Coordinates of C-alpha atoms in Angstrom, one line a residue:
X15 CA 32.3 -15.9 57.2
X16 CA 35.5 -18.0 57.9
X17 CA 38.8 -16.1 58.3
X18 CA 41.1 -15.9 55.3
X19 CA 44.2 -18.0 55.5
X20 CA 47.3 -16.5 53.9
X21 CA 49.7 -19.0 52.5
X22 CA 53.3 -18.2 52.8
X23 CA 55.8 -18.9 50.1
X24 CA 56.9 -22.0 51.9
X25 CA 53.4 -23.5 51.6
X26 CA 53.2 -23.1 47.8
X27 CA 54.3 -26.3 46.0
X28 CA 57.7 -26.1 44.3
X29 CA 56.5 -26.7 40.7
X30 CA 53.9 -24.0 40.9
X31 CA 56.4 -21.5 42.3
X32 CA 58.9 -22.2 39.6
X33 CA 56.2 -21.8 36.9
X34 CA 55.2 -18.5 38.3
X35 CA 58.7 -17.2 38.3
X36 CA 59.3 -18.3 34.7
X37 CA 56.1 -16.5 33.6
X38 CA 57.2 -13.3 35.3
X39 CA 60.6 -13.3 33.5
X40 CA 59.2 -14.3 30.1
X41 CA 56.4 -11.7 30.0
X42 CA 58.6 -8.6 29.6
X43 CA 60.8 -10.4 27.1
X44 CA 57.8 -11.3 24.9
X45 CA 56.3 -7.8 25.0
X46 CA 59.7 -6.3 24.1
X47 CA 60.1 -8.6 21.1
X48 CA 56.5 -7.9 20.0
X49 CA 57.1 -4.1 20.1
X50 CA 60.4 -4.3 18.2
X51 CA 58.8 -6.5 15.5
X52 CA 55.9 -4.1 15.1
X53 CA 58.3 -1.1 14.7
X54 CA 60.3 -3.1 12.2
X55 CA 57.4 -4.2 10.0
X56 CA 55.4 -0.9 10.1
X57 CA 56.6 1.5 7.3
X58 CA 57.2 5.1 8.0
X59 CA 54.2 7.4 7.4
X60 CA 54.6 9.7 4.5
X61 CA 54.0 13.5 4.9
X62 CA 50.8 13.2 2.8
X63 CA 49.4 10.6 5.1
X64 CA 50.3 12.7 8.1
X65 CA 48.3 15.7 6.7
X66 CA 45.2 13.7 5.6
X67 CA 43.1 12.0 8.2
X68 CA 41.6 8.6 7.7
X69 CA 38.2 8.3 6.0
X70 CA 35.3 8.2 8.4
X71 CA 33.6 4.9 8.9
X72 CA 30.1 4.8 7.4
X73 CA 27.5 4.9 10.1
X74 CA 24.8 3.3 7.9
X75 CA 25.3 0.6 5.2
X76 CA 24.6 1.6 1.6
X77 CA 21.8 -1.0 1.4
X78 CA 20.0 0.6 4.4
X79 CA 19.7 4.4 4.4
X80 CA 19.3 6.2 7.7
X81 CA 15.7 6.1 8.9
X82 CA 13.7 8.2 11.4
X83 CA 12.0 5.0 12.5
X84 CA 14.2 2.1 13.5
X85 CA 14.0 -0.4 10.6
X86 CA 14.8 -3.3 13.0
X87 CA 11.5 -2.9 14.8
X88 CA 8.5 -5.0 13.7
X89 CA 6.4 -1.9 13.5
X90 CA 8.7 -0.4 10.9
X91 CA 8.7 -3.6 8.8
X92 CA 4.9 -3.7 8.9
X93 CA 4.7 -0.1 7.8
X94 CA 6.9 -0.8 4.8
X95 CA 4.9 -3.9 4.0
X96 CA 1.6 -2.0 4.2
X97 CA 2.7 0.9 2.1
X98 CA 3.9 -1.5 -0.6
X99 CA 0.6 -3.3 -0.4
X100 CA -1.5 -0.1 -0.8
X101 CA 0.6 1.1 -3.7
X102 CA 0.4 -2.1 -5.7
X103 CA -3.2 -3.2 -4.9
X104 CA -5.9 -1.4 -6.8
X105 CA -8.8 -3.3 -5.1
X106 CA -9.0 -3.8 -1.3
X107 CA -11.9 -4.9 0.8
X108 CA -12.1 -4.2 4.5
X109 CA -13.7 -6.7 6.8
X110 CA -14.2 -6.7 10.6
X111 CA -13.5 -10.0 12.3
X112 CA -14.3 -11.1 15.8
X113 CA -11.7 -13.5 17.2
X114 CA -11.7 -16.1 14.4
X115 CA -9.9 -19.3 15.2
X116 CA -7.1 -20.6 13.1
X117 CA -9.2 -23.5 11.9
X118 CA -11.9 -21.1 10.8
X119 CA -9.4 -18.9 9.0
X120 CA -8.0 -21.9 7.2
X121 CA -11.4 -23.1 6.1
X122 CA -12.4 -19.6 4.8
X123 CA -9.2 -19.2 2.9
X124 CA -9.7 -22.7 1.4
X125 CA -13.1 -21.9 0.1
X126 CA -12.0 -18.5 -1.1
X127 CA -9.2 -20.0 -3.1
X128 CA -11.6 -22.5 -4.7
X129 CA -14.0 -19.8 -5.8
X130 CA -11.3 -17.6 -7.3
X131 CA -9.8 -20.5 -9.2
X132 CA -13.1 -21.2 -10.8
X133 CA -13.2 -17.6 -12.0
X134 CA -9.7 -18.0 -13.6
X135 CA -10.8 -21.1 -15.3
X136 CA -14.0 -19.5 -16.6
X137 CA -12.0 -16.5 -18.0
X138 CA -9.5 -18.9 -19.7
X139 CA -12.4 -20.9 -21.2
X140 CA -13.8 -17.7 -22.7
X141 CA -10.6 -17.0 -24.5
X142 CA -9.7 -13.8 -22.7
X143 CA -6.0 -13.2 -22.3
X144 CA -5.9 -12.4 -18.6
X145 CA -3.3 -13.9 -16.2
X146 CA -4.6 -16.0 -13.3
X147 CA -4.7 -13.9 -10.1
X148 CA -6.3 -16.4 -7.7
X149 CA -2.9 -17.4 -6.2
X150 CA -2.1 -13.7 -5.5
X151 CA -5.4 -12.8 -3.7
X152 CA -4.9 -12.8 0.1
X153 CA -6.9 -12.2 3.3
X154 CA -4.7 -10.9 6.1
X155 CA -5.2 -9.3 9.5
X156 CA -3.6 -5.9 9.7
X157 CA -2.5 -3.7 12.6
X158 CA -5.0 -0.8 12.3
X159 CA -2.8 1.9 13.7
X160 CA 0.1 1.1 11.5
X161 CA -2.1 0.6 8.5
X162 CA -3.6 4.0 9.0
X163 CA -0.1 5.6 9.0
X164 CA 0.7 3.7 5.8
X165 CA -2.5 5.1 4.2
X166 CA -1.5 8.6 5.1
X167 CA 2.0 8.2 3.7
X168 CA 0.7 6.8 0.4
X169 CA -2.1 9.4 0.0
X170 CA -0.5 12.6 1.4
X171 CA 3.3 12.3 1.2
X172 CA 4.5 13.9 -2.0
X173 CA 8.3 14.3 -1.9
X174 CA 9.8 17.1 -4.1
X175 CA 11.8 14.9 -6.5
X176 CA 13.5 17.8 -8.3
X177 CA 15.0 19.2 -5.1
X178 CA 16.0 15.7 -4.0
X179 CA 17.9 15.1 -7.2
X180 CA 19.6 18.5 -7.0
X181 CA 20.6 17.8 -3.4
X182 CA 18.8 20.8 -1.9
X183 CA 17.3 21.0 1.5
X184 CA 13.6 20.9 1.0
X185 CA 12.4 17.3 1.0
X186 CA 8.7 17.2 1.4
X187 CA 5.5 19.3 0.9
X188 CA 3.1 19.7 3.8
X189 CA -0.4 18.6 2.6
X190 CA -2.0 21.4 4.6
X191 CA 0.3 24.4 4.3
X192 CA 1.7 23.3 0.9
X193 CA 5.1 24.5 2.0
X194 CA 8.5 22.8 2.0
X195 CA 10.0 21.6 5.3
X196 CA 13.7 22.4 5.8
X197 CA 15.7 20.2 8.1
X198 CA 19.4 21.3 8.2
X199 CA 20.7 17.9 9.2
X200 CA 22.3 16.2 6.2
X201 CA 24.0 12.8 6.5
X202 CA 22.0 11.6 9.4
X203 CA 18.7 9.9 9.9
X204 CA 17.0 13.4 9.7
X205 CA 18.6 14.1 6.3
X206 CA 16.0 16.1 4.3
X207 CA 17.1 14.5 1.0
X208 CA 15.8 11.1 2.2
X209 CA 12.3 10.4 1.1
X210 CA 11.6 6.8 1.8
X211 CA 8.6 5.6 3.9
X212 CA 10.6 5.5 7.2
X213 CA 12.3 8.9 6.8
X214 CA 11.8 12.0 8.9
X215 CA 10.3 13.8 5.9
X216 CA 7.5 11.3 5.5
X217 CA 6.8 11.4 9.3
X218 CA 6.6 15.2 9.4
X219 CA 4.5 15.5 6.2
X220 CA 1.6 13.2 7.4
X221 CA 1.7 13.9 11.1
X222 CA -1.0 16.6 10.8
X223 CA -3.3 14.4 8.8
X224 CA -3.8 11.9 11.6
X225 CA -7.4 10.7 11.7
X226 CA -8.4 12.7 8.6
X227 CA -8.3 10.0 6.0
X228 CA -11.7 8.7 4.7
X229 CA -10.9 5.2 5.9
X230 CA -9.9 6.4 9.4
X231 CA -13.4 5.7 10.9
X232 CA -13.3 2.2 9.4
X233 CA -9.9 1.3 10.8
X234 CA -11.1 0.7 14.3
X235 CA -10.9 -2.6 16.1
X236 CA -9.8 -5.9 14.5
X237 CA -9.7 -5.5 10.7
X238 CA -8.9 -8.0 7.9
X239 CA -8.0 -6.9 4.4
X240 CA -8.8 -8.7 1.2
X241 CA -6.3 -7.6 -1.4
X242 CA -6.9 -8.3 -5.2
X243 CA -3.8 -7.3 -7.3
X244 CA -5.9 -6.4 -10.4
X245 CA -9.1 -4.5 -11.0
X246 CA -11.4 -7.5 -11.6
X247 CA -15.1 -7.2 -10.7
X248 CA -15.5 -10.9 -11.3
X249 CA -13.0 -11.9 -8.7
X250 CA -14.5 -9.4 -6.3
X251 CA -17.9 -10.9 -6.8
X252 CA -16.6 -14.4 -6.2
X253 CA -14.8 -13.3 -3.1
X254 CA -17.8 -11.5 -1.7
X255 CA -20.0 -14.5 -2.5
X256 CA -17.8 -16.5 -0.2
X257 CA -17.0 -14.0 2.5
X258 CA -20.2 -11.9 2.8
X259 CA -23.0 -13.0 0.4
X260 CA -25.9 -11.5 2.4
X261 CA -24.3 -8.1 3.0
X262 CA -23.2 -7.9 -0.7
X263 CA -26.6 -9.1 -2.0
X264 CA -25.2 -12.0 -4.0
X265 CA -26.8 -15.5 -4.0
X266 CA -25.6 -17.9 -1.4
X267 CA -23.6 -20.9 -2.8
X268 CA -25.7 -24.0 -2.9
X269 CA -24.8 -27.1 -1.0
X270 CA -24.7 -29.2 -4.2
X271 CA -22.3 -26.8 -6.0
X272 CA -20.1 -26.0 -3.1
X273 CA -20.6 -28.3 -0.1
X274 CA -17.4 -27.1 1.6
X275 CA -18.9 -23.7 2.1
X276 CA -21.6 -25.1 4.3
X277 CA -19.2 -26.8 6.7
X278 CA -19.3 -25.8 10.4
X279 CA -15.9 -24.1 10.6
X280 CA -16.7 -22.0 7.5
X281 CA -20.1 -20.9 8.8
X282 CA -18.8 -20.2 12.3
X283 CA -16.0 -18.0 10.8
X284 CA -18.3 -16.2 8.4
X285 CA -20.7 -15.3 11.2
X286 CA -17.8 -13.4 12.8
X287 CA -17.0 -11.4 9.6
X288 CA -18.7 -8.1 8.6
X289 CA -18.2 -6.2 5.4
X290 CA -17.2 -2.5 6.0
X291 CA -15.9 -0.8 2.9
X292 CA -13.6 -1.0 -0.1
X293 CA -10.8 0.9 -1.7
X294 CA -11.1 0.9 -5.5
X295 CA -8.4 2.7 -7.5
X296 CA -7.5 5.0 -4.5
X297 CA -11.2 5.9 -3.8
X298 CA -13.2 4.8 -0.8
X299 CA -16.4 2.9 -1.6
X300 CA -19.1 2.0 0.9
X301 CA -21.0 -1.3 0.9
X302 CA -23.5 -0.3 -1.8
X303 CA -20.8 1.0 -4.2
X304 CA -18.8 -2.2 -3.5
X305 CA -21.9 -4.3 -4.5
X306 CA -22.2 -2.2 -7.7
X307 CA -18.5 -2.9 -8.6
X308 CA -19.0 -6.6 -8.0
X309 CA -22.2 -6.7 -10.1
X310 CA -20.5 -5.5 -13.3
X311 CA -21.1 -8.2 -15.9
X312 CA -18.1 -9.3 -18.0
X313 CA -15.5 -7.7 -15.7
X314 CA -13.4 -4.8 -17.0
X315 CA -14.1 -5.8 -20.6
X316 CA -17.8 -5.6 -20.0
X317 CA -17.4 -2.2 -18.3
X318 CA -15.4 -1.0 -21.3
X319 CA -18.2 -2.2 -23.7
X320 CA -20.8 -0.4 -21.6
X321 CA -18.7 2.8 -21.7
X322 CA -18.4 2.5 -25.5
X323 CA -22.2 2.0 -25.8
X324 CA -22.8 5.0 -23.5
X325 CA -20.5 7.2 -25.6
X326 CA -22.1 6.1 -28.8
X327 CA -25.6 6.7 -27.5
X328 CA -24.5 10.1 -26.2
X329 CA -23.1 11.0 -29.6
X330 CA -26.3 9.8 -31.4
X331 CA -28.4 11.8 -29.0
X332 CA -26.3 14.9 -29.5
X333 CA -26.6 14.4 -33.3
X334 CA -30.3 14.0 -33.1
X335 CA -30.7 17.1 -30.9
X336 CA -28.6 19.2 -33.4
X337 CA -30.6 17.8 -36.4
X338 CA -33.9 18.5 -34.6
X339 CA -32.9 22.1 -33.9
X340 CA -31.9 22.6 -37.6
X341 CA -35.1 20.9 -38.9
X342 CA -37.3 23.0 -36.7
X343 CA -35.5 26.2 -37.8
X344 CA -35.9 25.1 -41.4
X345 CA -39.6 24.5 -41.1
X346 CA -40.1 27.8 -39.3
X347 CA -38.3 29.7 -42.0
X348 CA -40.3 27.9 -44.7
X349 CA -43.6 28.7 -43.1
X350 CA -42.6 32.3 -42.7
X351 CA -41.6 32.5 -46.4
X352 CA -44.9 31.0 -47.5
X353 CA -46.8 33.6 -45.4
X354 CA -44.7 36.5 -46.9
X355 CA -45.4 35.2 -50.4
X356 CA -49.1 35.1 -49.8
X357 CA -49.1 38.6 -48.4
X358 CA -47.2 39.9 -51.4
X359 CA -49.6 38.1 -53.8
X360 CA -52.7 39.5 -52.2
X361 CA -52.5 43.3 -53.3
X362 CA -51.3 42.5 -56.8
X363 CA -54.3 40.2 -57.4
X364 CA -56.8 42.9 -56.2
X365 CA -55.3 45.4 -58.7
X366 CA -55.6 43.1 -61.6
X367 CA -59.3 42.4 -60.7
X368 CA -60.0 46.2 -60.6

């Protein structure tokens, strides 16, 4: 390392030395003028302001309440997305996928959209007033661990709304012990009055139910979810005909009616898909029950007509049963009356003959 060379005052150029001296003299003057100006412009504090301290700065914005899980993380955003999807989707189908390529996913989604649009057109041609739902049907890959937590929150988390509105400490009910959890930390991320999906109350309420949901054995490995925003057996049948016709027991689309379904990217992708289960109106259905839902003719209107016919037949059968019991009792009493009349007539006829 070379030795440091100290420059004497004589070695410094004259303009730089003069500029440094001017700066040293001007700095105290500027600071003095700034301090006097600040004291002159600042008004004197009143006694009330001296007694009351300033309001504390809000730690969390009003649009984002404090959360037990950091809302900036991608896992937290996925959890909120999955809970919203589960709450608003009455019909979900779970498929296992095996490393599908992007080209295969695009081809499958294209054929699925075509099949669902045909169902909407058929419903419109029949004159039924149902909104088209084909644009809202989606197939997406989910993170199984986060999706399982979202299922537990939707199924088992029941916040005590009365105590939350009153501002009391109990915030959630444990699904196992059925007792309220008290967390004496108000105004923070562990505030018991908070009941959103990322709150501490939701986390503690569903922690003991880990792995106990009916869909927990299904949510293993790579999973894709088909979400249908309305309960429509017709759309479910069209989707299963495209995604898993052999497993669902539906006829395979013909090459003449649907040539795109027989293309190589679609077939390669479908060979990597497997139908696992479904969630229909909050209940878990296996493959056979899913096939039964898709095989309902006429959709929900057809199911309602079948229900009406079943109720009518049940009422008629009950009426026939009650009428049959009354008729049999009537015939029994009539036969007994005739027997009694014959017995009474027998002795009187003998006396008259004698």
